[in-house]
mmCIF file with all atom_site columns, C-alpha atoms in Angstrom:
data_model
loop_
_atom_site.group_PDB
_atom_site.id
_atom_site.type_symbol
_atom_site.label_atom_id
_atom_site.label_alt_id
_atom_site.label_comp_id
_atom_site.label_asym_id
_atom_site.label_entity_id
_atom_site.label_seq_id
_atom_site.pdbx_PDB_ins_code
_atom_site.Cartn_x
_atom_site.Cartn_y
_atom_site.Cartn_z
_atom_site.occupancy
_atom_site.B_iso_or_equiv
_atom_site.pdbx_formal_charge
_atom_site.auth_seq_id
_atom_site.auth_comp_id
_atom_site.auth_asym_id
_atom_site.auth_atom_id
_atom_site.pdbx_PDB_model_num
ATOM 1  C CA . MET A 1 1  ? 23.672 106.084 16.999 1.00 80.00 ? 127 MET A CA 1
ATOM 2  C CA . GLU A 1 2  ? 20.346 104.980 18.433 1.00 82.00 ? 128 GLU A CA 1
ATOM 3  C CA . ASP A 1 3  ? 21.222 101.320 17.762 1.00 84.00 ? 129 ASP A CA 1
ATOM 4  C CA . ASP A 1 4  ? 24.602 101.722 19.461 1.00 85.00 ? 130 ASP A CA 1
ATOM 5  C CA . ARG A 1 5  ? 22.932 103.370 22.466 1.00 85.00 ? 131 ARG A CA 1
ATOM 6  C CA . GLY A 1 6  ? 20.394 100.497 22.665 1.00 86.00 ? 132 GLY A CA 1
ATOM 7  C CA . ARG A 1 7  ? 23.147 97.887  22.546 1.00 87.00 ? 133 ARG A CA 1
ATOM 8  C CA . GLY A 1 8  ? 25.136 99.790  25.172 1.00 86.00 ? 134 GLY A CA 1
ATOM 9  C CA . LEU A 1 9  ? 22.135 99.955  27.495 1.00 87.00 ? 135 LEU A CA 1
ATOM 10 C CA . GLN A 1 10 ? 21.455 96.272  26.914 1.00 91.00 ? 136 GLN A CA 1
ATOM 11 C CA . ASN A 1 11 ? 25.081 95.456  27.716 1.00 90.00 ? 137 ASN A CA 1
ATOM 12 C CA . LEU A 1 12 ? 24.858 97.501  30.931 1.00 89.00 ? 138 LEU A CA 1
ATOM 13 C CA . GLN A 1 13 ? 21.644 95.731  31.902 1.00 90.00 ? 139 GLN A CA 1
ATOM 14 C CA . ASP A 1 14 ? 23.150 92.311  31.143 1.00 91.00 ? 140 ASP A CA 1
ATOM 15 C CA . ALA A 1 15 ? 26.265 93.174  33.147 1.00 90.00 ? 141 ALA A CA 1
ATOM 16 C CA . GLN A 1 16 ? 24.158 94.306  36.096 1.00 87.00 ? 142 GLN A CA 1
ATOM 17 C CA . GLU A 1 17 ? 22.066 91.108  35.978 1.00 87.00 ? 143 GLU A CA 1
ATOM 18 C CA . CYS A 1 18 ? 25.251 89.055  35.828 1.00 85.00 ? 144 CYS A CA 1
ATOM 19 C CA . ARG A 1 19 ? 26.673 90.882  38.849 1.00 79.00 ? 145 ARG A CA 1
ATOM 20 C CA . ILE A 1 20 ? 23.449 90.383  40.813 1.00 75.00 ? 146 ILE A CA 1
ATOM 21 C CA . GLN A 1 21 ? 23.388 86.713  39.895 1.00 78.00 ? 147 GLN A CA 1
ATOM 22 C CA . HIS A 1 22 ? 27.036 86.336  40.928 1.00 72.00 ? 148 HIS A CA 1
ATOM 23 C CA . LEU A 1 23 ? 26.351 88.008  44.268 1.00 66.00 ? 149 LEU A CA 1
ATOM 24 C CA . GLY A 1 24 ? 23.411 85.664  44.764 1.00 66.00 ? 150 GLY A CA 1
ATOM 25 C CA . ASP A 1 25 ? 25.593 82.656  44.080 1.00 68.00 ? 151 ASP A CA 1
ATOM 26 C CA . ASP A 1 26 ? 27.410 81.335  47.093 1.00 66.00 ? 152 ASP A CA 1
ATOM 27 C CA . PRO A 1 27 ? 30.871 80.414  45.827 1.00 64.00 ? 153 PRO A CA 1
ATOM 28 C CA . LEU A 1 28 ? 31.639 78.566  49.076 1.00 70.00 ? 154 LEU A CA 1
ATOM 29 C CA . GLY A 1 29 ? 28.292 76.761  49.010 1.00 66.00 ? 155 GLY A CA 1
ATOM 30 C CA . GLY A 1 30 ? 29.812 74.081  46.835 1.00 67.00 ? 156 GLY A CA 1
ATOM 31 C CA . MET A 1 31 ? 32.530 73.532  49.415 1.00 75.00 ? 157 MET A CA 1
ATOM 32 C CA . ALA A 1 32 ? 29.935 73.183  52.165 1.00 76.00 ? 158 ALA A CA 1
ATOM 33 C CA . GLU A 1 33 ? 28.057 70.607  50.108 1.00 77.00 ? 159 GLU A CA 1
ATOM 34 C CA . THR A 1 34 ? 31.296 68.733  49.440 1.00 80.00 ? 160 THR A CA 1
ATOM 35 C CA . LYS A 1 35 ? 32.116 68.771  53.162 1.00 86.00 ? 161 LYS A CA 1
ATOM 36 C CA . LYS A 1 36 ? 28.634 67.465  54.020 1.00 87.00 ? 162 LYS A CA 1
ATOM 37 C CA . SER A 1 37 ? 28.995 64.733  51.416 1.00 86.00 ? 163 SER A CA 1
ATOM 38 C CA . MET A 1 38 ? 32.412 63.709  52.758 1.00 90.00 ? 164 MET A CA 1
ATOM 39 C CA . MET A 1 39 ? 31.095 63.621  56.337 1.00 92.00 ? 165 MET A CA 1
ATOM 40 C CA . ALA A 1 40 ? 28.120 61.520  55.260 1.00 92.00 ? 166 ALA A CA 1
ATOM 41 C CA . SER A 1 41 ? 30.444 59.105  53.461 1.00 91.00 ? 167 SER A CA 1
ATOM 42 C CA . ALA A 1 42 ? 32.682 58.806  56.525 1.00 91.00 ? 168 ALA A CA 1
ATOM 43 C CA . ILE A 1 43 ? 29.690 58.172  58.771 1.00 91.00 ? 169 ILE A CA 1
ATOM 44 C CA . GLU A 1 44 ? 28.345 55.522  56.401 1.00 91.00 ? 170 GLU A CA 1
ATOM 45 C CA . ALA A 1 45 ? 31.762 53.846  56.251 1.00 91.00 ? 171 ALA A CA 1
ATOM 46 C CA . ALA A 1 46 ? 32.072 53.797  60.052 1.00 90.00 ? 172 ALA A CA 1
ATOM 47 C CA . TYR A 1 47 ? 28.532 52.474  60.412 1.00 89.00 ? 173 TYR A CA 1
ATOM 48 C CA . GLY A 1 48 ? 29.170 49.825  57.765 1.00 88.00 ? 174 GLY A CA 1
ATOM 49 C CA . GLU A 1 49 ? 32.352 48.721  59.537 1.00 89.00 ? 175 GLU A CA 1
ATOM 50 C CA . THR A 1 50 ? 30.528 48.495  62.867 1.00 88.00 ? 176 THR A CA 1
ATOM 51 C CA . VAL A 1 51 ? 27.739 46.469  61.313 1.00 88.00 ? 177 VAL A CA 1
ATOM 52 C CA . GLN A 1 52 ? 30.251 44.189  59.601 1.00 89.00 ? 178 GLN A CA 1
ATOM 53 C CA . ASP A 1 53 ? 32.099 43.618  62.883 1.00 88.00 ? 179 ASP A CA 1
ATOM 54 C CA . GLY A 1 54 ? 28.798 42.718  64.534 1.00 88.00 ? 180 GLY A CA 1
ATOM 55 C CA . ILE A 1 55 ? 27.923 40.354  61.708 1.00 89.00 ? 181 ILE A CA 1
ATOM 56 C CA . ASN A 1 56 ? 31.351 38.717  61.932 1.00 90.00 ? 182 ASN A CA 1
ATOM 57 C CA . GLU A 1 57 ? 30.955 38.219  65.703 1.00 91.00 ? 183 GLU A CA 1
ATOM 58 C CA . VAL A 1 58 ? 27.476 36.721  65.333 1.00 90.00 ? 184 VAL A CA 1
ATOM 59 C CA . SER A 1 59 ? 28.690 34.516  62.476 1.00 91.00 ? 185 SER A CA 1
ATOM 60 C CA . ARG A 1 60 ? 31.568 33.244  64.608 1.00 92.00 ? 186 ARG A CA 1
ATOM 61 C CA . LYS A 1 61 ? 29.199 32.451  67.483 1.00 93.00 ? 187 LYS A CA 1
ATOM 62 C CA . LEU A 1 62 ? 26.811 30.657  65.132 1.00 93.00 ? 188 LEU A CA 1
ATOM 63 C CA . LYS A 1 63 ? 29.696 28.677  63.635 1.00 93.00 ? 189 LYS A CA 1
ATOM 64 C CA . ASP A 1 64 ? 30.845 27.599  67.096 1.00 92.00 ? 190 ASP A CA 1
ATOM 65 C CA . GLU A 1 65 ? 27.295 26.622  68.062 1.00 93.00 ? 191 GLU A CA 1
ATOM 66 C CA . VAL A 1 66 ? 26.793 24.645  64.845 1.00 92.00 ? 192 VAL A CA 1
ATOM 67 C CA . GLU A 1 67 ? 30.095 22.830  65.374 1.00 89.00 ? 193 GLU A CA 1
ATOM 68 C CA . LYS A 1 68 ? 29.088 22.011  68.929 1.00 87.00 ? 194 LYS A CA 1
ATOM 69 C CA . LEU A 1 69 ? 25.707 20.685  67.797 1.00 86.00 ? 195 LEU A CA 1
ATOM 70 C CA . LEU A 1 70 ? 27.297 18.660  65.006 1.00 84.00 ? 196 LEU A CA 1
ATOM 71 C CA . ASP A 1 71 ? 29.819 17.208  67.449 1.00 80.00 ? 197 ASP A CA 1
ATOM 72 C CA . GLU A 1 72 ? 26.976 16.269  69.790 1.00 78.00 ? 198 GLU A CA 1
ATOM 73 C CA . ARG A 1 73 ? 25.020 14.748  66.932 1.00 79.00 ? 199 ARG A CA 1
ATOM 74 C CA . ASN A 1 74 ? 28.029 12.780  65.756 1.00 76.00 ? 200 ASN A CA 1
ATOM 75 C CA . ASP A 1 75 ? 28.902 12.033  69.396 1.00 71.00 ? 201 ASP A CA 1
ATOM 76 C CA . ILE A 1 76 ? 32.482 13.132  68.894 1.00 63.00 ? 202 ILE A CA 1
ATOM 77 C CA . GLY A 1 77 ? 32.639 14.374  72.458 1.00 56.00 ? 203 GLY A CA 1
ATOM 78 C CA . GLY A 1 78 ? 31.156 11.073  73.619 1.00 59.00 ? 204 GLY A CA 1
ATOM 79 C CA . ILE A 1 79 ? 33.838 9.130   71.791 1.00 63.00 ? 205 ILE A CA 1
ATOM 80 C CA . ARG A 1 80 ? 36.552 11.155  73.476 1.00 67.00 ? 206 ARG A CA 1
ATOM 81 C CA . GLN A 1 81 ? 34.860 10.699  76.828 1.00 70.00 ? 207 GLN A CA 1
ATOM 82 C CA . GLU A 1 82 ? 34.575 6.949   76.244 1.00 74.00 ? 208 GLU A CA 1
ATOM 83 C CA . GLU A 1 83 ? 38.270 6.791   75.333 1.00 77.00 ? 209 GLU A CA 1
ATOM 84 C CA . GLU A 1 84 ? 39.156 8.627   78.541 1.00 80.00 ? 210 GLU A CA 1
ATOM 85 C CA . GLU A 1 85 ? 36.923 6.309   80.597 1.00 81.00 ? 211 GLU A CA 1
ATOM 86 C CA . GLU A 1 86 ? 38.541 3.249   79.021 1.00 84.00 ? 212 GLU A CA 1
ATOM 87 C CA . LYS A 1 87 ? 41.979 4.682   79.731 1.00 83.00 ? 213 LYS A CA 1
ATOM 88 C CA . GLN A 1 88 ? 40.993 5.265   83.381 1.00 85.00 ? 214 GLN A CA 1
ATOM 89 C CA . GLU A 1 89 ? 39.621 1.725   83.696 1.00 85.00 ? 215 GLU A CA 1
ATOM 90 C CA . GLN A 1 90 ? 42.850 0.327   82.270 1.00 84.00 ? 216 GLN A CA 1
ATOM 91 C CA . GLU A 1 91 ? 44.873 2.396   84.720 1.00 84.00 ? 217 GLU A CA 1
ATOM 92 C CA . GLU A 1 92 ? 42.678 1.211   87.592 1.00 82.00 ? 218 GLU A CA 1
ATOM 93 C CA . LEU A 1 93 ? 43.095 -2.399  86.511 1.00 79.00 ? 219 LEU A CA 1
ATOM 94 C CA . THR A 1 94 ? 46.836 -1.889  86.234 1.00 79.00 ? 220 THR A CA 1
ATOM 95 C CA . ASP A 1 95 ? 46.899 -0.338  89.717 1.00 78.00 ? 221 ASP A CA 1
ATOM 96 C CA . GLU A 1 96 ? 44.875 -3.266  91.143 1.00 74.00 ? 222 GLU A CA 1
ATOM 97 C CA . VAL A 1 97 ? 47.198 -5.800  89.594 1.00 71.00 ? 223 VAL A CA 1
ATOM 98 C CA . LEU A 1 98 ? 50.226 -4.079  91.028 1.00 65.00 ? 224 LEU A CA 1
#
């Protein structure tokens, strides 16, 4: 009888500790953490997209600048300008002859 009473008291004490622990647990706390995590992920994604757009814009500008410098180095623009000047001279000569 004494053993049964001891086990019964122990069960009551364990049940009370379990109830106290359950009350101390915040069942919606996990949801709040999940929400915070989702918000952080969305913010990081938006920030990453913004940074990527900025990088793409800068890359495009650099590409254009490099092409311009390469054209100047190779004098591609000068060749076109020379062709236009020659064409104008030929037109002027043709006009003078007529």
